[in-house]
């Protein structure tokens, strides 16, 4: 995939800090290149060759681009589940890993955006393709 998606965590409608320790734990096994100063990680799957470019934009947002491959989509799924975050797609779709996570999204997202529950990488891929 060649467009950007965003990882953000919301609690009671407010954007919150991302758990940096869990973030590193989930992504570290796949890092093949990084620029610590710029907050850039290049990820590669040893199983299917998929990958992703990850930008640790700030402590509240991760930008992911050039992503693809079944295993990498499972890594993204694991990430949003473990840090209790949402995946924001261009065009007004938000993916959450659990139905209960909808309640934490900002009201405008719940009212005006399509909210999809997707707990697995294949479900995320399907939601992206449908958006």
XYZ file of N, CA and C in Angstrom:
393
model
N 0.846 -1.167 0.000
C 0.000 0.000 0.000
C 0.897 1.237 0.000
N 0.470 2.276 -0.683
C 1.361 3.417 -0.834
C 0.879 4.699 -0.170
N -0.221 4.675 0.508
C -0.647 5.888 1.191
C -0.377 5.754 2.684
N -0.538 6.853 3.399
C -0.247 6.875 4.830
C -1.476 6.490 5.641
N -1.219 5.731 6.704
C -2.233 5.453 7.711
C -1.654 5.905 9.047
N -2.522 6.168 10.000
C -2.079 6.757 11.263
C -2.567 5.914 12.438
N -1.699 5.765 13.417
C -2.038 5.068 14.650
C -2.156 6.113 15.749
N -3.321 6.167 16.392
C -3.565 7.104 17.491
C -4.356 6.370 18.569
N -4.144 6.782 19.791
C -4.877 6.194 20.917
C -5.820 7.245 21.489
N -7.066 6.846 21.702
C -8.058 7.756 22.259
C -8.645 7.163 23.531
N -8.856 8.013 24.517
C -9.546 7.635 25.744
C -10.579 8.715 26.014
N -11.833 8.312 26.097
C -12.935 9.250 26.323
C -12.915 10.411 25.341
N -12.626 10.099 24.079
C -12.662 11.102 23.025
C -11.426 11.969 22.896
N -10.461 11.795 23.778
C -9.246 12.609 23.757
C -8.048 11.769 23.311
N -7.191 12.374 22.486
C -5.993 11.662 22.054
C -5.010 11.559 23.221
N -4.459 10.359 23.409
C -3.562 10.075 24.520
C -2.184 9.664 24.021
N -1.234 9.612 24.929
C 0.118 9.144 24.616
C 0.080 7.668 24.250
N 0.980 7.281 23.353
C 1.135 5.877 22.988
C 2.147 5.235 23.923
N 1.936 3.988 24.269
C 2.852 3.247 25.133
C 4.115 2.930 24.337
N 5.163 3.707 24.563
C 6.401 3.585 23.793
C 7.110 2.253 24.029
N 7.050 1.721 25.241
C 7.695 0.441 25.527
C 7.045 -0.693 24.738
N 5.719 -0.729 24.733
C 5.015 -1.766 23.981
C 5.223 -1.575 22.490
N 5.205 -0.344 22.044
C 5.466 -0.026 20.645
C 6.803 -0.616 20.208
N 7.845 -0.367 20.978
C 9.177 -0.888 20.643
C 9.197 -2.415 20.701
N 8.527 -2.982 21.682
C 8.479 -4.438 21.825
C 7.848 -5.101 20.601
N 6.774 -4.527 20.097
C 6.079 -5.096 18.944
C 6.882 -4.916 17.660
N 7.469 -3.748 17.459
C 8.123 -3.444 16.184
C 9.578 -3.897 16.091
N 10.303 -3.936 17.199
C 11.746 -4.209 17.202
C 12.158 -5.450 16.409
N 11.446 -6.566 16.477
C 11.897 -7.744 15.723
C 11.894 -7.567 14.206
N 11.244 -6.535 13.705
C 11.111 -6.332 12.268
C 11.937 -5.160 11.736
N 12.620 -4.446 12.601
C 13.377 -3.261 12.190
C 14.623 -3.677 11.409
N 14.746 -3.147 10.187
C 15.921 -3.406 9.356
C 16.762 -2.151 9.161
N 16.177 -0.993 9.390
C 16.893 0.280 9.310
C 16.154 1.283 10.173
N 16.915 2.241 10.714
C 16.256 3.257 11.528
C 17.073 4.540 11.556
N 16.372 5.622 11.791
C 16.956 6.928 12.034
C 16.343 7.410 13.335
N 17.071 7.196 14.418
C 16.536 7.523 15.746
C 16.201 8.998 15.881
N 17.032 9.865 15.317
C 16.783 11.303 15.424
C 15.528 11.710 14.674
N 15.293 11.086 13.520
C 14.125 11.429 12.716
C 12.894 10.617 13.062
N 13.043 9.638 13.964
C 11.902 8.822 14.356
C 11.431 7.875 13.276
N 12.353 7.421 12.412
C 11.993 6.555 11.294
C 12.433 5.124 11.556
N 11.537 4.175 11.263
C 11.853 2.751 11.317
C 11.435 2.114 10.001
N 12.322 1.334 9.423
C 11.952 0.542 8.257
C 11.785 -0.894 8.741
N 10.630 -1.472 8.462
C 10.315 -2.819 8.916
C 10.302 -3.775 7.727
N 10.718 -5.001 7.976
C 10.702 -6.035 6.939
C 10.316 -7.354 7.582
N 9.441 -8.081 6.929
C 9.022 -9.397 7.395
C 9.972 -10.454 6.861
N 10.537 -11.273 7.747
C 11.420 -12.344 7.262
C 10.645 -13.486 6.607
N 9.349 -13.562 6.830
C 8.563 -14.683 6.301
C 8.068 -14.429 4.882
N 7.407 -13.292 4.654
C 6.823 -13.068 3.332
C 7.405 -11.860 2.602
N 8.411 -11.205 3.183
C 9.051 -10.080 2.516
C 8.276 -8.780 2.577
N 7.123 -8.782 3.235
C 6.349 -7.552 3.386
C 7.110 -6.566 4.255
N 6.661 -5.346 4.275
C 7.349 -4.346 5.069
C 6.495 -3.126 5.308
N 7.113 -2.165 5.959
C 6.443 -0.898 6.239
C 7.484 0.142 6.620
N 7.192 1.387 6.304
C 7.964 2.524 6.796
C 7.143 3.144 7.916
N 7.761 3.266 9.079
C 7.073 3.759 10.260
C 7.739 5.050 10.715
N 6.933 6.077 10.912
C 7.416 7.369 11.387
C 6.812 7.622 12.757
N 7.658 7.663 13.751
C 7.210 7.950 15.111
C 7.084 9.462 15.204
N 5.992 9.967 14.657
C 5.750 11.390 14.453
C 5.884 12.178 15.754
N 5.262 11.690 16.778
C 5.352 12.276 18.109
C 4.884 11.206 19.089
N 4.726 11.535 20.344
C 4.348 10.530 21.336
C 2.873 10.135 21.260
N 2.117 10.781 20.357
C 0.690 10.505 20.235
C 0.287 9.939 18.876
N 1.189 9.968 17.894
C 0.833 9.555 16.544
C 1.972 8.792 15.886
N 1.615 7.719 15.202
C 2.548 6.976 14.355
C 1.996 7.053 12.943
N 2.855 7.340 11.985
C 2.481 7.323 10.584
C 3.119 6.093 9.945
N 2.321 5.335 9.208
C 2.817 4.135 8.534
C 2.565 4.302 7.043
N 3.618 4.062 6.241
C 3.462 4.134 4.787
C 4.205 2.971 4.135
N 3.970 2.781 2.854
C 4.606 1.716 2.074
C 4.513 0.372 2.793
N 3.320 0.040 3.230
C 3.117 -1.173 4.018
C 2.444 -2.248 3.173
N 2.726 -3.486 3.520
C 2.087 -4.587 2.829
C 2.665 -5.918 3.254
N 1.983 -6.959 2.876
C 2.368 -8.315 3.236
C 1.524 -8.804 4.400
N 1.175 -10.077 4.355
C 0.306 -10.645 5.387
C 0.896 -10.520 6.783
N 2.177 -10.854 6.936
C 2.772 -10.788 8.267
C 2.827 -9.348 8.781
N 3.163 -8.386 7.905
C 3.244 -6.996 8.356
C 1.872 -6.475 8.754
N 0.826 -6.904 8.065
C -0.511 -6.489 8.461
C -0.867 -7.085 9.821
N -0.378 -8.294 10.104
C -0.587 -8.878 11.435
C 0.198 -8.128 12.499
N 1.384 -7.622 12.150
C 2.166 -6.806 13.089
C 1.403 -5.520 13.404
N 0.848 -4.880 12.378
C 0.071 -3.655 12.583
C -1.154 -3.953 13.450
N -1.804 -5.070 13.184
C -2.955 -5.483 13.989
C -2.550 -5.697 15.441
N -1.459 -6.411 15.661
C -0.961 -6.659 17.016
C -0.638 -5.340 17.708
N -0.018 -4.424 16.965
C 0.348 -3.125 17.527
C -0.878 -2.365 18.027
N -1.892 -2.211 17.171
C -3.046 -1.414 17.606
C -3.805 -2.102 18.735
N -3.789 -3.415 18.738
C -4.462 -4.136 19.822
C -3.712 -3.946 21.139
N -2.409 -4.110 21.124
C -1.634 -4.062 22.360
C -1.508 -2.662 22.938
N -1.482 -1.630 22.082
C -1.390 -0.274 22.629
C -2.770 0.395 22.706
N -3.812 -0.407 22.447
C -5.197 0.048 22.530
C -5.422 1.310 21.702
N -5.063 1.199 20.433
C -5.112 2.348 19.534
C -6.075 2.105 18.382
N -6.271 3.145 17.593
C -7.086 3.080 16.387
C -6.184 3.323 15.188
N -6.591 2.790 14.059
C -5.895 2.995 12.798
C -6.761 3.920 11.961
N -6.236 5.066 11.603
C -7.002 6.072 10.867
C -6.565 6.051 9.409
N -7.529 5.833 8.512
C -7.264 5.742 7.084
C -7.650 7.030 6.385
N -7.011 7.318 5.258
C -7.455 8.466 4.469
C -8.897 8.264 4.010
N -9.632 9.313 3.922
C -10.983 9.234 3.394
C -12.075 8.984 4.415
N -11.738 8.946 5.688
C -12.783 8.884 6.701
C -13.146 7.516 7.225
N -12.181 6.624 7.337
C -12.427 5.328 7.960
C -11.483 5.166 9.145
N -12.012 4.639 10.245
C -11.225 4.352 11.440
C -11.380 2.870 11.745
N -10.263 2.204 11.990
C -10.282 0.787 12.348
C -9.904 0.663 13.816
N -10.716 -0.065 14.552
C -10.436 -0.351 15.962
C -10.361 -1.869 16.127
N -9.528 -2.351 17.070
C -9.380 -3.799 17.224
C -10.517 -4.478 17.982
N -11.267 -3.723 18.777
C -12.369 -4.280 19.573
C -13.574 -3.348 19.473
N -14.733 -3.918 19.498
C -15.957 -3.125 19.398
C -16.039 -2.062 20.496
N -15.619 -2.416 21.705
C -15.684 -1.471 22.832
C -14.800 -0.247 22.613
N -13.794 -0.355 21.736
C -12.897 0.774 21.473
C -13.614 1.926 20.762
N -14.749 1.649 20.118
C -15.528 2.708 19.465
C -15.887 3.810 20.465
N -16.197 3.403 21.682
C -16.651 4.355 22.696
C -15.590 5.377 23.069
N -14.331 5.082 22.789
C -13.252 6.005 23.142
C -12.907 6.983 22.023
N -13.433 6.755 20.841
C -13.150 7.654 19.719
C -13.807 9.010 19.951
N -13.230 10.064 19.368
C -13.908 11.365 19.431
C -15.309 11.261 18.821
N -16.225 12.030 19.332
C -17.616 11.989 18.867
C -17.708 12.224 17.361
N -16.886 13.125 16.832
C -16.941 13.407 15.392
C -16.574 12.177 14.574
N -15.637 11.365 15.054
C -15.304 10.127 14.345
C -16.495 9.179 14.368
N -17.128 9.039 15.502
C -18.256 8.117 15.626
C -19.445 8.568 14.786
N -19.627 9.881 14.669
C -20.779 10.421 13.940
C -20.556 10.527 12.434
N -19.346 10.873 12.026
C -19.114 11.237 10.640
C -18.225 10.269 9.861
N -17.539 9.366 10.532
C -16.601 8.470 9.874
C -17.143 7.043 9.916
N -16.657 6.236 9.036
C -16.959 4.812 9.070
C -16.022 4.161 10.084
N -16.568 3.477 11.069
C -15.761 2.795 12.088
C -15.888 1.291 11.853
N -14.744 0.644 11.660
C -14.686 -0.776 11.350
C -13.947 -1.488 12.474
N -14.479 -2.612 12.917
C -13.785 -3.448 13.899
C -13.010 -4.507 13.121
N -11.698 -4.540 13.327
C -10.837 -5.502 12.637
C -9.722 -5.909 13.590
N -9.744 -7.160 14.005
C -8.793 -7.640 15.001
C -7.624 -8.417 14.396
N -7.669 -8.701 13.110
C -6.613 -9.476 12.447
C -6.099 -8.704 11.235
N -4.882 -9.029 10.834
C -4.276 -8.360 9.686
C -5.098 -8.465 8.419
N -5.659 -9.649 8.141
C -6.478 -9.834 6.932
C -7.724 -8.958 6.982
N -8.292 -8.776 8.166
C -9.470 -7.911 8.304
C -9.106 -6.455 8.066
N -7.925 -6.050 8.521
C -7.464 -4.682 8.273
C -7.267 -4.475 6.775
N -6.624 -5.426 6.121
C -6.414 -5.328 4.676
C -7.749 -5.197 3.955
N -8.722 -5.989 4.335
C -10.057 -5.927 3.717
C -10.704 -4.564 3.944
N -10.580 -4.027 5.160
C -11.150 -2.712 5.458
C -10.465 -1.609 4.650
N -9.159 -1.716 4.481
C -8.420 -0.727 3.686
C -8.876 -0.794 2.235
N -8.998 -2.000 1.705
C -9.427 -2.157 0.319
C -10.846 -1.647 0.092
N -11.691 -1.725 1.112
C -13.080 -1.267 1.007
C -13.229 0.233 1.185
N -12.215 0.885 1.758
C -12.359 2.324 2.044
C -12.089 3.198 0.849
